[in-house]
mmCIF file of C-alpha atoms and ligand atoms in Angstrom:
data_model
loop_
_atom_site.group_PDB
_atom_site.id
_atom_site.type_symbol
_atom_site.label_atom_id
_atom_site.label_comp_id
_atom_site.label_asym_id
_atom_site.label_seq_id
_atom_site.Cartn_x
_atom_site.Cartn_y
_atom_site.Cartn_z
ATOM 1 C CA MET M 82 -0.638 -14.244 12.520
ATOM 2 C CA ASP M 83 0.957 -12.901 15.699
ATOM 3 C CA ILE M 84 -1.024 -9.680 16.060
ATOM 4 C CA ARG M 85 0.367 -8.872 19.508
ATOM 5 C CA ARG M 86 2.936 -6.625 17.840
ATOM 6 C CA HIS M 87 0.438 -4.955 15.497
ATOM 7 C CA SER M 88 -1.126 -1.584 16.283
ATOM 8 C CA ILE M 89 -4.852 -1.500 15.539
ATOM 9 C CA HIS M 90 -6.731 1.807 15.284
ATOM 10 C CA VAL M 91 -10.514 1.902 14.817
ATOM 11 C CA PHE M 92 -12.473 5.035 13.870
ATOM 12 C CA PRO M 93 -16.233 5.703 13.889
ATOM 13 C CA ASP M 94 -16.484 6.728 10.238
ATOM 14 C CA LEU M 95 -14.521 7.382 7.035
ATOM 15 C CA ALA M 96 -13.941 11.067 7.810
ATOM 16 C CA ALA M 97 -12.277 10.250 11.150
ATOM 17 C CA LEU M 98 -10.365 7.331 9.615
ATOM 18 C CA ASN M 99 -8.971 9.414 6.748
ATOM 19 C CA ALA M 100 -8.090 12.289 9.085
ATOM 20 C CA ALA M 101 -6.131 9.901 11.316
ATOM 21 C CA VAL M 102 -4.239 8.337 8.409
ATOM 22 C CA THR M 103 -3.491 11.825 7.045
ATOM 23 C CA GLU M 104 -1.954 12.807 10.378
ATOM 24 C CA ARG M 105 0.056 9.540 10.538
ATOM 25 C CA TRP M 106 1.300 10.132 6.960
ATOM 26 C CA ARG M 107 2.282 13.707 7.903
ATOM 27 C CA LYS M 108 4.307 12.532 10.917
ATOM 28 C CA LEU M 109 6.076 9.753 8.959
ATOM 29 C CA ALA M 110 6.824 12.188 6.122
ATOM 30 C CA VAL M 111 8.281 14.863 8.425
ATOM 31 C CA ASP M 112 10.290 12.272 10.378
ATOM 32 C CA ALA M 113 11.694 10.777 7.158
ATOM 33 C CA VAL M 114 12.695 14.168 5.742
ATOM 34 C CA ASN M 115 14.319 15.128 9.066
ATOM 35 C CA ASP M 116 16.146 11.787 9.089
ATOM 36 C CA HIS M 117 17.385 11.509 5.483
ATOM 37 C CA GLY M 118 15.958 14.396 3.491
ATOM 38 C CA GLU M 119 13.303 12.446 1.555
ATOM 39 C CA PHE M 120 10.069 10.462 2.045
ATOM 40 C CA HIS M 121 9.691 7.334 -0.081
ATOM 41 C CA VAL M 122 6.135 5.958 0.000
ATOM 42 C CA ALA M 123 4.300 3.270 -2.016
ATOM 43 C CA LEU M 124 0.584 3.861 -2.582
ATOM 44 C CA SER M 125 -2.100 1.192 -2.419
ATOM 45 C CA GLY M 126 -4.728 0.884 -5.114
ATOM 46 C CA GLY M 127 -8.374 -0.112 -5.270
ATOM 47 C CA SER M 128 -11.197 2.133 -4.063
ATOM 48 C CA THR M 129 -10.653 2.512 -0.300
ATOM 49 C CA PRO M 130 -7.701 4.934 -0.396
ATOM 50 C CA ARG M 131 -9.237 7.374 -2.912
ATOM 51 C CA HIS M 132 -10.901 9.564 -0.268
ATOM 52 C CA PHE M 133 -7.747 9.429 1.848
ATOM 53 C CA TYR M 134 -5.684 10.649 -1.133
ATOM 54 C CA GLU M 135 -8.213 13.441 -1.710
ATOM 55 C CA GLN M 136 -7.823 14.416 1.962
ATOM 56 C CA LEU M 137 -4.014 14.521 1.572
ATOM 57 C CA ALA M 138 -4.446 16.863 -1.398
ATOM 58 C CA ALA M 139 -6.792 19.208 0.491
ATOM 59 C CA PRO M 140 -5.298 22.701 1.069
ATOM 60 C CA GLU M 141 -4.884 22.366 4.850
ATOM 61 C CA PRO M 142 -2.782 19.183 5.085
ATOM 62 C CA ALA M 143 -1.200 19.627 1.653
ATOM 63 C CA LYS M 144 0.487 22.889 2.586
ATOM 64 C CA VAL M 145 2.405 21.331 5.499
ATOM 65 C CA LEU M 146 3.471 18.143 3.726
ATOM 66 C CA PRO M 147 6.993 17.929 2.214
ATOM 67 C CA TRP M 148 5.873 17.200 -1.369
ATOM 68 C CA GLN M 149 9.138 18.481 -2.912
ATOM 69 C CA ALA M 150 11.001 15.768 -0.973
ATOM 70 C CA THR M 151 8.414 13.012 -1.517
ATOM 71 C CA HIS M 152 8.910 10.034 -3.860
ATOM 72 C CA ILE M 153 5.748 8.160 -4.812
ATOM 73 C CA TYR M 154 5.733 4.481 -5.786
ATOM 74 C CA PHE M 155 2.905 1.976 -6.306
ATOM 75 C CA GLY M 156 2.331 -1.270 -4.434
ATOM 76 C CA ASP M 157 0.773 -2.808 -7.511
ATOM 77 C CA GLU M 158 -0.805 -1.978 -10.844
ATOM 78 C CA ARG M 159 -3.380 -3.438 -13.146
ATOM 79 C CA CYS M 160 -2.101 -4.217 -16.652
ATOM 80 C CA VAL M 161 -4.051 -1.451 -18.336
ATOM 81 C CA SER M 162 -3.117 1.955 -19.738
ATOM 82 C CA PRO M 163 -2.300 4.678 -17.185
ATOM 83 C CA ASP M 164 -5.423 6.612 -18.170
ATOM 84 C CA HIS M 165 -7.721 3.578 -17.837
ATOM 85 C CA LYS M 166 -10.448 3.804 -15.194
ATOM 86 C CA ASP M 167 -9.044 0.669 -13.485
ATOM 87 C CA SER M 168 -5.482 2.009 -13.296
ATOM 88 C CA ASN M 169 -4.185 2.632 -9.755
ATOM 89 C CA PHE M 170 -1.932 5.335 -11.199
ATOM 90 C CA HIS M 171 -5.011 6.988 -12.780
ATOM 91 C CA MET M 172 -6.918 6.900 -9.484
ATOM 92 C CA ALA M 173 -3.976 8.319 -7.504
ATOM 93 C CA SER M 174 -3.366 11.015 -10.142
ATOM 94 C CA GLU M 175 -6.986 12.163 -10.120
ATOM 95 C CA ALA M 176 -7.256 12.109 -6.308
ATOM 96 C CA LEU M 177 -3.780 13.324 -5.310
ATOM 97 C CA LEU M 178 -0.830 13.565 -7.690
ATOM 98 C CA ARG M 179 -2.264 16.211 -10.038
ATOM 99 C CA HIS M 180 -3.077 18.436 -7.056
ATOM 100 C CA VAL M 181 0.204 18.555 -5.122
ATOM 101 C CA PRO M 182 3.684 19.867 -6.107
ATOM 102 C CA ILE M 183 5.561 16.573 -6.328
ATOM 103 C CA PRO M 184 8.329 16.834 -8.965
ATOM 104 C CA LYS M 185 7.225 14.630 -11.858
ATOM 105 C CA HIS M 186 10.475 12.632 -11.836
ATOM 106 C CA GLN M 187 9.676 11.639 -8.241
ATOM 107 C CA ILE M 188 6.498 9.822 -9.264
ATOM 108 C CA HIS M 189 7.637 6.276 -10.040
ATOM 109 C CA ARG M 190 4.877 4.707 -12.129
ATOM 110 C CA ILE M 191 4.690 0.992 -12.924
ATOM 111 C CA GLU M 192 4.685 0.569 -16.739
ATOM 112 C CA ALA M 193 1.944 -2.040 -16.633
ATOM 113 C CA GLU M 194 0.507 -1.153 -20.017
ATOM 114 C CA ILE M 195 3.331 -2.703 -22.043
ATOM 115 C CA PRO M 196 2.506 -6.027 -23.773
ATOM 116 C CA GLU M 197 4.930 -8.073 -21.644
ATOM 117 C CA PRO M 198 4.029 -7.702 -17.910
ATOM 118 C CA ALA M 199 7.262 -9.478 -16.918
ATOM 119 C CA ILE M 200 9.264 -6.750 -18.672
ATOM 120 C CA GLY M 201 7.210 -4.076 -16.908
ATOM 121 C CA ALA M 202 7.998 -5.763 -13.589
ATOM 122 C CA SER M 203 11.688 -5.957 -14.404
ATOM 123 C CA ARG M 204 11.774 -2.268 -15.348
ATOM 124 C CA TYR M 205 10.086 -1.372 -12.050
ATOM 125 C CA GLU M 206 12.609 -3.431 -10.149
ATOM 126 C CA GLN M 207 15.307 -1.326 -11.822
ATOM 127 C CA GLN M 208 13.441 1.870 -10.872
ATOM 128 C CA LEU M 209 13.353 0.779 -7.237
ATOM 129 C CA ALA M 210 17.053 -0.085 -7.298
ATOM 130 C CA ALA M 211 17.849 3.363 -8.703
ATOM 131 C CA SER M 212 15.487 5.428 -6.545
ATOM 132 C CA LEU M 213 15.025 3.875 -3.106
ATOM 133 C CA PRO M 214 17.353 5.106 -0.366
ATOM 134 C CA ARG M 215 19.833 2.719 1.199
ATOM 135 C CA ASP M 216 20.992 2.522 4.791
ATOM 136 C CA ASN M 217 24.014 0.645 6.067
ATOM 137 C CA ARG M 218 21.823 -1.548 8.302
ATOM 138 C CA ASN M 219 19.253 -3.165 6.044
ATOM 139 C CA GLY M 220 20.085 -1.842 2.598
ATOM 140 C CA LYS M 221 17.293 -0.359 0.459
ATOM 141 C CA TYR M 222 14.073 0.665 2.123
ATOM 142 C CA PHE M 223 10.691 2.383 1.766
ATOM 143 C CA ASP M 224 9.759 4.851 4.487
ATOM 144 C CA LEU M 225 6.120 3.766 4.150
ATOM 145 C CA ILE M 226 4.092 1.219 2.182
ATOM 146 C CA MET M 227 0.321 1.731 2.110
ATOM 147 C CA LEU M 228 -1.739 -1.456 1.704
ATOM 148 C CA GLY M 229 -5.420 -2.238 1.320
ATOM 149 C CA LEU M 230 -6.996 -5.615 2.088
ATOM 150 C CA GLY M 231 -9.258 -7.681 -0.113
ATOM 151 C CA PRO M 232 -12.108 -9.786 1.357
ATOM 152 C CA ASP M 233 -9.972 -12.833 0.461
ATOM 153 C CA GLY M 234 -7.043 -11.511 2.467
ATOM 154 C CA HIS M 235 -4.952 -10.295 -0.487
ATOM 155 C CA ILE M 236 -2.697 -7.283 -0.233
ATOM 156 C CA ALA M 237 -1.315 -5.433 -3.273
ATOM 157 C CA SER M 238 -1.715 -8.104 -5.984
ATOM 158 C CA LEU M 239 -0.583 -10.918 -3.699
ATOM 159 C CA PHE M 240 -3.710 -13.049 -4.079
ATOM 160 C CA PRO M 241 -4.317 -16.437 -2.393
ATOM 161 C CA ASP M 242 -2.911 -19.428 -4.301
ATOM 162 C CA SER M 243 -1.001 -17.222 -6.762
ATOM 163 C CA ALA M 244 2.557 -17.986 -7.854
ATOM 164 C CA ILE M 245 3.840 -14.563 -6.732
ATOM 165 C CA LEU M 246 3.408 -15.589 -3.068
ATOM 166 C CA ALA M 247 6.495 -17.788 -3.491
ATOM 167 C CA GLU M 248 8.616 -15.039 -5.139
ATOM 168 C CA HIS M 249 11.377 -14.198 -2.665
ATOM 169 C CA SER M 250 14.264 -13.166 -4.929
ATOM 170 C CA LYS M 251 12.663 -10.207 -6.730
ATOM 171 C CA LEU M 252 11.136 -7.002 -5.377
ATOM 172 C CA VAL M 253 8.571 -6.827 -8.202
ATOM 173 C CA ALA M 254 6.844 -9.538 -10.249
ATOM 174 C CA ALA M 255 4.108 -9.967 -12.837
ATOM 175 C CA VAL M 256 1.322 -12.360 -11.963
ATOM 176 C CA HIS M 257 -1.697 -13.694 -13.816
ATOM 177 C CA VAL M 258 -4.478 -13.706 -11.219
ATOM 178 C CA ASP M 259 -6.739 -16.601 -12.255
ATOM 179 C CA LYS M 260 -9.473 -15.480 -9.877
ATOM 180 C CA ILE M 261 -9.993 -12.241 -11.801
ATOM 181 C CA GLN M 262 -8.520 -13.479 -15.102
ATOM 182 C CA ALA M 263 -6.170 -10.535 -15.293
ATOM 183 C CA TRP M 264 -2.443 -9.733 -15.264
ATOM 184 C CA ARG M 265 -1.080 -7.567 -12.501
ATOM 185 C CA ILE M 266 2.365 -6.228 -11.539
ATOM 186 C CA SER M 267 3.007 -6.153 -7.796
ATOM 187 C CA LEU M 268 5.559 -5.649 -5.068
ATOM 188 C CA THR M 269 6.484 -9.011 -3.562
ATOM 189 C CA PHE M 270 6.808 -9.899 0.119
ATOM 190 C CA LEU M 271 10.548 -9.260 -0.288
ATOM 191 C CA ALA M 272 9.760 -5.626 -1.148
ATOM 192 C CA ILE M 273 7.132 -5.272 1.580
ATOM 193 C CA GLY M 274 9.765 -6.475 4.035
ATOM 194 C CA LEU M 275 11.847 -3.388 3.106
ATOM 195 C CA ALA M 276 9.253 -1.025 4.613
ATOM 196 C CA ARG M 277 10.129 0.902 7.758
ATOM 197 C CA HIS M 278 6.389 1.419 8.235
ATOM 198 C CA VAL M 279 3.309 -0.294 6.759
ATOM 199 C CA ILE M 280 -0.216 1.096 7.049
ATOM 200 C CA ILE M 281 -3.097 -1.263 6.180
ATOM 201 C CA LEU M 282 -6.172 0.888 5.496
ATOM 202 C CA VAL M 283 -9.458 -1.062 5.600
ATOM 203 C CA ALA M 284 -13.038 0.224 5.521
ATOM 204 C CA GLY M 285 -16.521 -1.129 4.941
ATOM 205 C CA GLU M 286 -18.769 -3.930 6.152
ATOM 206 C CA ASN M 287 -17.566 -6.233 3.349
ATOM 207 C CA LYS M 288 -14.181 -6.414 5.106
ATOM 208 C CA SER M 289 -15.579 -7.291 8.562
ATOM 209 C CA ASP M 290 -15.296 -11.052 8.043
ATOM 210 C CA ILE M 291 -11.659 -11.026 6.904
ATOM 211 C CA ILE M 292 -10.769 -8.583 9.705
ATOM 212 C CA ALA M 293 -12.433 -10.878 12.271
ATOM 213 C CA LYS M 294 -10.323 -13.776 10.896
ATOM 214 C CA VAL M 295 -6.930 -12.073 10.685
ATOM 215 C CA LEU M 296 -7.204 -9.760 13.705
ATOM 216 C CA GLY M 297 -9.884 -11.443 15.821
ATOM 217 C CA ASN M 298 -10.406 -15.000 16.948
ATOM 218 C CA ARG M 299 -12.687 -16.160 14.134
ATOM 219 C CA PRO M 300 -11.357 -19.602 13.202
ATOM 220 C CA HIS M 301 -9.960 -20.121 9.710
ATOM 221 C CA SER M 302 -7.926 -22.962 8.212
ATOM 222 C CA GLU M 303 -6.161 -21.090 5.411
ATOM 223 C CA THR M 304 -3.288 -18.642 5.798
ATOM 224 C CA PHE M 305 -4.172 -15.410 4.046
ATOM 225 C CA PRO M 306 -1.542 -13.402 2.131
ATOM 226 C CA VAL M 307 -1.869 -10.526 4.641
ATOM 227 C CA GLU M 308 -0.743 -13.009 7.314
ATOM 228 C CA MET M 309 2.447 -13.690 5.341
ATOM 229 C CA ILE M 310 3.826 -10.155 5.721
ATOM 230 C CA PRO M 311 7.468 -10.567 6.853
ATOM 231 C CA SER M 312 7.951 -10.411 10.622
ATOM 232 C CA SER M 313 10.477 -7.582 10.062
ATOM 233 C CA VAL M 314 7.404 -5.374 9.485
ATOM 234 C CA THR M 315 4.935 -4.252 12.163
ATOM 235 C CA PRO M 316 1.721 -3.318 10.319
ATOM 236 C CA GLU M 317 -0.339 -0.381 11.578
ATOM 237 C CA TRP M 318 -4.020 -1.181 10.978
ATOM 238 C CA TYR M 319 -6.394 1.718 10.366
ATOM 239 C CA LEU M 320 -10.015 0.529 10.287
ATOM 240 C CA ASP M 321 -13.443 2.117 10.243
ATOM 241 C CA ALA M 322 -16.108 0.805 12.645
ATOM 242 C CA LEU M 323 -17.831 -1.180 9.874
ATOM 243 C CA ALA M 324 -14.696 -3.151 9.019
ATOM 244 C CA ALA M 325 -14.042 -3.752 12.738
ATOM 245 C CA GLU M 326 -17.623 -4.544 13.760
ATOM 246 C CA LEU M 327 -17.109 -8.327 14.096
ATOM 247 C CA LEU M 328 -13.694 -7.829 15.643
ATOM 248 C CA VAL M 329 -15.314 -6.563 18.840
ATOM 249 C CA ASP M 330 -17.588 -9.647 18.978
ATOM 250 C CA THR M 331 -14.778 -12.146 18.570
ATOM 251 C CA ARG M 332 -12.055 -10.628 20.748
HETATM 252 C C1 6PG G 289 -5.643 -3.165 -6.105
HETATM 253 C C2 6PG G 289 -5.088 -3.049 -4.702
HETATM 254 C C3 6PG G 289 -5.673 -4.122 -3.843
HETATM 255 C C4 6PG G 289 -6.687 -3.417 -2.961
HETATM 256 C C5 6PG G 289 -7.625 -4.403 -2.326
HETATM 257 C C6 6PG G 289 -8.757 -3.645 -1.605
HETATM 258 O O1 6PG G 289 -4.925 -2.899 -7.066
HETATM 259 O O2 6PG G 289 -6.848 -3.461 -6.177
HETATM 260 O O3 6PG G 289 -3.802 -2.909 -4.611
HETATM 261 O O4 6PG G 289 -4.750 -4.826 -3.054
HETATM 262 O O5 6PG G 289 -5.984 -2.682 -1.956
HETATM 263 O O6 6PG G 289 -8.177 -5.199 -3.369
HETATM 264 O O7 6PG G 289 -9.457 -2.936 -2.615
HETATM 265 P P1 6PG G 289 -10.696 -1.975 -2.227
HETATM 266 O O8 6PG G 289 -10.101 -0.818 -1.468
HETATM 267 O O9 6PG G 289 -11.259 -1.556 -3.568
HETATM 268 O O10 6PG G 289 -11.648 -2.787 -1.394
#
Protein backbone atom coordinates (compact mmCIF):
# COMPACT_ATOMS: atom_id res chain seq x y z
CA MET A 1 0.00 0.00 0.00
CA ASP A 2 1.41 3.40 -0.93
CA ILE A 3 1.37 5.04 2.49
CA ARG A 4 3.29 8.12 1.36
CA ARG A 5 -0.03 9.91 0.92
CA HIS A 6 -1.48 8.73 4.24
CA SER A 7 -1.41 10.89 7.36
CA ILE A 8 -0.42 8.92 10.46
CA HIS A 9 -1.04 10.32 13.96
CA VAL A 10 0.19 8.50 17.07
CA PHE A 11 -0.90 9.36 20.62
CA PRO A 12 0.51 8.22 23.98
CA ASP A 13 -2.76 6.82 25.34
CA LEU A 14 -6.48 6.36 24.66
CA ALA A 15 -7.47 9.67 26.28
CA ALA A 16 -5.15 11.65 23.98
CA LEU A 17 -6.16 9.55 20.96
CA ASN A 18 -9.89 10.05 21.53
CA ALA A 19 -9.43 13.77 22.20
CA ALA A 20 -7.56 14.15 18.90
CA VAL A 21 -10.19 12.25 16.91
CA THR A 22 -12.93 14.31 18.60
CA GLU A 23 -11.23 17.51 17.47
CA ARG A 24 -10.76 16.14 13.91
CA TRP A 25 -14.46 15.13 13.82
CA ARG A 26 -15.44 18.62 15.03
CA LYS A 27 -13.42 20.32 12.28
CA LEU A 28 -14.76 18.03 9.53
CA ALA A 29 -18.32 18.52 10.81
CA VAL A 30 -18.06 22.33 10.91
CA ASP A 31 -16.37 22.43 7.49
CA ALA A 32 -19.07 20.19 5.97
CA VAL A 33 -21.92 22.26 7.41
CA ASN A 34 -20.26 25.48 6.21
CA ASP A 35 -19.80 23.91 2.77
CA HIS A 36 -23.19 22.25 2.17
CA GLY A 37 -25.27 22.59 5.31
CA GLU A 38 -24.98 18.98 6.53
CA PHE A 39 -22.43 16.44 7.83
CA HIS A 40 -22.85 12.87 6.59
CA VAL A 41 -20.72 10.40 8.56
CA ALA A 42 -20.58 6.57 8.71
CA LEU A 43 -19.64 5.08 12.08
CA SER A 44 -17.34 2.10 12.58
CA GLY A 45 -18.29 -0.74 14.88
CA GLY A 46 -16.46 -3.12 17.18
CA SER A 47 -15.08 -2.07 20.57
CA THR A 48 -12.37 0.51 19.80
CA PRO A 49 -14.64 3.46 18.93
CA ARG A 50 -16.94 3.15 21.97
CA HIS A 51 -14.86 5.45 24.19
CA PHE A 52 -14.45 7.89 21.31
CA TYR A 53 -18.24 8.00 20.85
CA GLU A 54 -18.65 8.57 24.60
CA GLN A 55 -16.17 11.47 24.32
CA LEU A 56 -18.19 12.97 21.43
CA ALA A 57 -21.31 12.81 23.61
CA ALA A 58 -19.61 14.51 26.58
CA PRO A 59 -21.08 17.97 27.40
CA GLU A 60 -18.04 20.00 26.30
CA PRO A 61 -17.58 18.77 22.71
CA ALA A 62 -21.25 17.87 22.24
CA LYS A 63 -22.43 21.44 22.71
CA VAL A 64 -20.30 22.77 19.84
CA LEU A 65 -21.03 19.98 17.36
CA PRO A 66 -23.73 20.52 14.68
CA TRP A 67 -25.91 17.53 15.67
CA GLN A 68 -29.07 19.01 14.08
CA ALA A 69 -27.28 18.95 10.71
CA THR A 70 -25.58 15.57 11.19
CA HIS A 71 -26.61 12.37 9.37
CA ILE A 72 -25.32 9.14 10.90
CA TYR A 73 -24.74 5.97 8.86
CA PHE A 74 -23.00 2.68 9.68
CA GLY A 75 -20.01 1.15 7.92
CA ASP A 76 -21.28 -2.32 8.69
CA GLU A 77 -23.64 -4.25 10.93
CA ARG A 78 -23.86 -7.68 12.44
CA CYS A 79 -27.00 -9.62 11.49
CA VAL A 80 -28.56 -9.42 14.93
CA SER A 81 -31.38 -7.37 16.43
CA PRO A 82 -30.66 -3.66 17.03
CA ASP A 83 -30.82 -4.18 20.79
CA HIS A 84 -28.42 -7.15 20.75
CA LYS A 85 -25.15 -6.71 22.64
CA ASP A 86 -23.20 -7.39 19.41
CA SER A 87 -25.09 -4.79 17.37
CA ASN A 88 -22.99 -1.83 16.18
CA PHE A 89 -26.15 0.27 16.23
CA HIS A 90 -26.72 -0.76 19.88
CA MET A 91 -23.16 0.18 20.84
CA ALA A 92 -23.34 3.56 19.07
CA SER A 93 -26.77 4.28 20.59
CA GLU A 94 -25.60 3.55 24.13
CA ALA A 95 -22.34 5.50 23.74
CA LEU A 96 -23.49 8.42 21.57
CA LEU A 97 -26.82 8.55 19.74
CA ARG A 98 -29.10 8.52 22.80
CA HIS A 99 -27.13 11.40 24.32
CA VAL A 100 -27.02 13.97 21.51
CA PRO A 101 -29.83 15.87 19.69
CA ILE A 102 -29.60 14.21 16.28
CA PRO A 103 -33.07 14.14 14.65
CA LYS A 104 -34.14 10.49 14.64
CA HIS A 105 -34.79 10.49 10.88
CA GLN A 106 -31.13 11.42 10.38
CA ILE A 107 -29.91 8.19 11.96
CA HIS A 108 -29.72 5.72 9.07
CA ARG A 109 -29.65 2.26 10.62
CA ILE A 110 -28.84 -0.91 8.68
CA GLU A 111 -31.81 -3.32 9.00
CA ALA A 112 -29.56 -6.31 9.59
CA GLU A 113 -32.04 -8.17 11.76
CA ILE A 114 -34.35 -9.17 8.91
CA PRO A 115 -34.17 -12.85 7.84
CA GLU A 116 -32.73 -12.08 4.39
CA PRO A 117 -29.41 -10.14 4.77
CA ALA A 118 -29.35 -9.46 1.01
CA ILE A 119 -32.67 -7.62 1.32
CA GLY A 120 -31.32 -5.63 4.26
CA ALA A 121 -28.32 -4.66 2.14
CA SER A 122 -30.52 -3.65 -0.76
CA ARG A 123 -32.70 -1.50 1.51
CA TYR A 124 -29.60 0.23 2.88
CA GLU A 125 -28.37 0.90 -0.62
CA GLN A 126 -31.70 2.64 -1.25
CA GLN A 127 -31.30 4.64 1.99
CA LEU A 128 -27.88 5.83 0.86
CA ALA A 129 -29.22 6.78 -2.56
CA ALA A 130 -32.00 8.81 -0.93
CA SER A 131 -29.96 10.45 1.84
CA LEU A 132 -26.37 11.04 0.77
CA PRO A 133 -25.59 14.44 -0.75
CA ARG A 134 -24.50 14.68 -4.36
CA ASP A 135 -21.99 17.03 -5.93
CA ASN A 136 -21.56 17.70 -9.62
CA ARG A 137 -17.96 16.43 -9.53
CA ASN A 138 -18.09 12.92 -8.13
CA GLY A 139 -21.77 12.32 -7.48
CA LYS A 140 -22.86 10.98 -4.08
CA TYR A 141 -20.47 11.24 -1.18
CA PHE A 142 -19.93 10.80 2.57
CA ASP A 143 -18.21 13.66 4.37
CA LEU A 144 -16.50 11.12 6.65
CA ILE A 145 -16.28 7.35 7.02
CA MET A 146 -14.89 6.04 10.32
CA LEU A 147 -13.14 2.65 10.10
CA GLY A 148 -11.56 0.29 12.60
CA LEU A 149 -8.99 -2.37 11.72
CA GLY A 150 -9.04 -6.04 12.60
CA PRO A 151 -5.81 -7.96 13.38
CA ASP A 152 -6.34 -9.70 10.01
CA GLY A 153 -6.47 -6.38 8.19
CA HIS A 154 -10.25 -6.24 7.70
CA ILE A 155 -12.14 -2.98 7.68
CA ALA A 156 -15.93 -2.75 8.14
CA SER A 157 -16.98 -6.32 7.28
CA LEU A 158 -14.56 -6.57 4.36
CA PHE A 159 -12.71 -9.65 5.62
CA PRO A 160 -9.81 -11.40 3.83
CA ASP A 161 -10.87 -13.97 1.22
CA SER A 162 -14.54 -12.94 1.40
CA ALA A 163 -16.70 -12.54 -1.70
CA ILE A 164 -17.62 -8.93 -0.84
CA LEU A 165 -14.04 -7.82 -1.66
CA ALA A 166 -14.92 -8.29 -5.35
CA GLU A 167 -18.21 -6.32 -5.14
CA HIS A 168 -17.70 -3.16 -7.18
CA SER A 169 -21.20 -2.43 -8.51
CA LYS A 170 -23.08 -2.01 -5.21
CA LEU A 171 -22.49 0.36 -2.30
CA VAL A 172 -23.76 -2.19 0.25
CA ALA A 173 -23.67 -6.00 0.30
CA ALA A 174 -24.44 -8.92 2.59
CA VAL A 175 -21.62 -11.34 3.24
CA HIS A 176 -21.33 -14.62 5.10
CA VAL A 177 -17.99 -14.40 6.90
CA ASP A 178 -16.78 -18.01 7.12
CA LYS A 179 -14.05 -17.08 9.59
CA ILE A 180 -16.61 -16.07 12.21
CA GLN A 181 -19.49 -18.13 10.81
CA ALA A 182 -21.77 -15.13 10.74
CA TRP A 183 -23.67 -12.93 8.27
CA ARG A 184 -22.80 -9.27 8.07
CA ILE A 185 -24.01 -6.29 6.00
CA SER A 186 -21.25 -3.89 4.98
CA LEU A 187 -20.31 -0.92 2.86
CA THR A 188 -18.23 -2.08 -0.10
CA PHE A 189 -15.03 -0.54 -1.43
CA LEU A 190 -17.23 1.31 -3.94
CA ALA A 191 -18.94 3.08 -1.03
CA ILE A 192 -15.69 3.70 0.85
CA GLY A 193 -14.38 5.34 -2.31
CA LEU A 194 -17.19 7.93 -1.98
CA ALA A 195 -15.70 9.32 1.25
CA ARG A 196 -14.22 12.81 1.24
CA HIS A 197 -12.39 11.83 4.42
CA VAL A 198 -11.63 8.46 6.06
CA ILE A 199 -10.37 8.08 9.62
CA ILE A 200 -8.95 4.68 10.62
CA LEU A 201 -8.97 4.50 14.43
CA VAL A 202 -6.73 1.75 15.85
CA ALA A 203 -5.71 1.07 19.45
CA GLY A 204 -4.16 -1.72 21.48
CA GLU A 205 -1.15 -4.02 21.41
CA ASN A 206 -3.12 -6.69 19.50
CA LYS A 207 -3.08 -4.38 16.46
CA SER A 208 0.68 -3.70 16.53
CA ASP A 209 1.53 -6.54 14.14
CA ILE A 210 -1.00 -5.58 11.46
CA ILE A 211 0.00 -1.91 11.79
CA ALA A 212 3.69 -2.84 11.35
CA LYS A 213 2.72 -4.75 8.17
CA VAL A 214 0.43 -2.19 6.53
CA LEU A 215 2.17 1.01 7.68
CA GLY A 216 5.69 -0.18 8.47
CA ASN A 217 8.17 -2.32 6.60
CA ARG A 218 7.29 -5.69 8.13
CA PRO A 219 7.22 -8.08 5.17
CA HIS A 220 3.94 -9.77 4.28
CA SER A 221 2.88 -11.74 1.20
CA GLU A 222 -0.88 -11.19 1.34
CA THR A 223 -2.72 -7.99 0.48
CA PHE A 224 -4.97 -7.04 3.36
CA PRO A 225 -8.44 -5.53 2.77
CA VAL A 226 -7.30 -2.24 4.36
CA GLU A 227 -4.68 -2.04 1.60
CA MET A 228 -7.43 -2.24 -1.03
CA ILE A 229 -9.04 1.09 -0.07
CA PRO A 230 -9.54 2.99 -3.36
CA SER A 231 -6.72 5.40 -4.21
CA SER A 232 -9.33 8.20 -4.44
CA VAL A 233 -9.29 8.12 -0.61
CA THR A 234 -6.43 9.33 1.61
CA PRO A 235 -6.89 7.59 4.98
CA GLU A 236 -6.05 9.48 8.16
CA TRP A 237 -4.64 6.99 10.68
CA TYR A 238 -5.19 7.69 14.37
CA LEU A 239 -3.23 5.23 16.53
CA ASP A 240 -2.37 4.85 20.19
CA ALA A 241 1.25 4.09 21.15
CA LEU A 242 0.47 0.40 21.75
CA ALA A 243 -0.87 -0.12 18.23
CA ALA A 244 2.12 1.79 16.80
CA GLU A 245 4.81 0.25 19.00
CA LEU A 246 6.27 -2.04 16.29
CA LEU A 247 5.87 0.65 13.66
CA VAL A 248 8.72 2.61 15.21
CA ASP A 249 10.97 -0.49 15.15
CA THR A 250 10.34 -1.28 11.50
CA ARG A 251 10.38 2.18 9.93
C1 LIG B 1 -17.20 -4.57 13.33
C2 LIG B 1 -16.34 -3.47 12.76
C3 LIG B 1 -14.98 -4.01 12.45
C4 LIG B 1 -14.08 -3.46 13.54
C5 LIG B 1 -12.78 -4.22 13.60
C6 LIG B 1 -11.98 -3.77 14.83
O1 LIG B 1 -18.40 -4.60 13.07
O2 LIG B 1 -16.63 -5.34 14.12
O3 LIG B 1 -16.88 -2.77 11.81
O4 LIG B 1 -14.48 -3.68 11.18
O5 LIG B 1 -13.83 -2.08 13.27
O6 LIG B 1 -13.10 -5.60 13.71
O7 LIG B 1 -12.77 -4.13 15.96
P1 LIG B 1 -12.26 -3.77 17.45
O8 LIG B 1 -12.33 -2.26 17.56
O9 LIG B 1 -13.27 -4.45 18.35
O10 LIG B 1 -10.87 -4.30 17.59
